[in-house]
XYZ file of C-alpha atoms in Angstrom:
74
model
C 75.301 47.906 -20.785
C 76.251 51.440 -21.323
C 73.538 54.356 -22.596
C 75.750 54.683 -25.950
C 76.071 51.004 -26.625
C 72.138 50.595 -25.921
C 71.670 53.282 -28.410
C 74.135 52.077 -30.970
C 72.641 48.234 -30.386
C 68.888 50.117 -31.117
C 69.817 51.217 -34.349
C 71.949 48.717 -35.661
C 68.516 46.000 -34.771
C 66.296 48.974 -36.195
C 68.083 49.463 -39.150
C 68.108 45.636 -39.899
C 64.229 45.446 -38.639
C 63.648 47.934 -41.435
C 65.693 46.633 -43.948
C 64.443 43.167 -43.617
C 60.383 44.849 -43.695
C 60.933 47.517 -46.883
C 62.792 43.613 -48.801
C 59.917 41.902 -47.698
C 57.260 44.665 -49.352
C 58.936 45.752 -52.107
C 61.080 42.650 -53.406
C 65.511 41.859 -54.218
C 64.025 43.976 -57.503
C 63.302 47.235 -55.917
C 67.088 47.104 -54.759
C 68.418 46.231 -58.059
C 66.342 49.128 -59.849
C 67.630 51.866 -57.178
C 70.607 50.719 -57.627
C 71.339 50.421 -61.254
C 69.548 54.754 -61.528
C 72.339 55.268 -58.952
C 75.178 53.949 -60.948
C 73.430 55.784 -63.735
C 73.681 59.149 -61.316
C 77.757 58.729 -61.188
C 77.845 58.153 -64.976
C 76.539 60.969 -65.525
C 77.781 63.099 -63.038
C 81.133 61.946 -64.366
C 80.869 62.547 -67.839
C 79.061 66.014 -67.044
C 82.449 66.850 -65.072
C 84.649 65.273 -68.305
C 82.872 67.728 -70.315
C 83.195 70.724 -68.807
C 86.946 69.888 -68.188
C 87.032 69.576 -71.228
C 85.419 72.370 -71.760
C 87.449 74.037 -69.809
C 90.516 74.434 -71.780
C 88.600 76.619 -74.043
C 86.986 79.647 -72.181
C 88.858 82.727 -71.141
C 90.855 82.700 -68.476
C 89.359 86.108 -67.870
C 85.541 84.794 -67.705
C 84.488 81.071 -66.099
C 80.751 80.388 -65.812
C 79.588 77.262 -64.471
C 77.990 75.672 -66.916
C 76.149 73.675 -64.771
C 74.359 76.496 -62.824
C 71.166 77.803 -64.328
C 71.463 80.778 -66.126
C 69.474 83.119 -64.223
C 70.616 85.871 -66.577
C 71.928 88.531 -63.889
């Protein structure tokens, strides 16, 4: 077994053991909760992108502002 193969195998085993430890500690509901939060975040980002896309048609072509970035008053 080469060093590269051993490192890869160790990462696979370690990742599995870590996942099993989290599952034993926090339970299956934890994964459901973080999955819902991730899905909500994606929906919010898509909605924000669509809103920007619709709003960008109304902005004059000479001065475009990034509506997601904070206004720093510069």
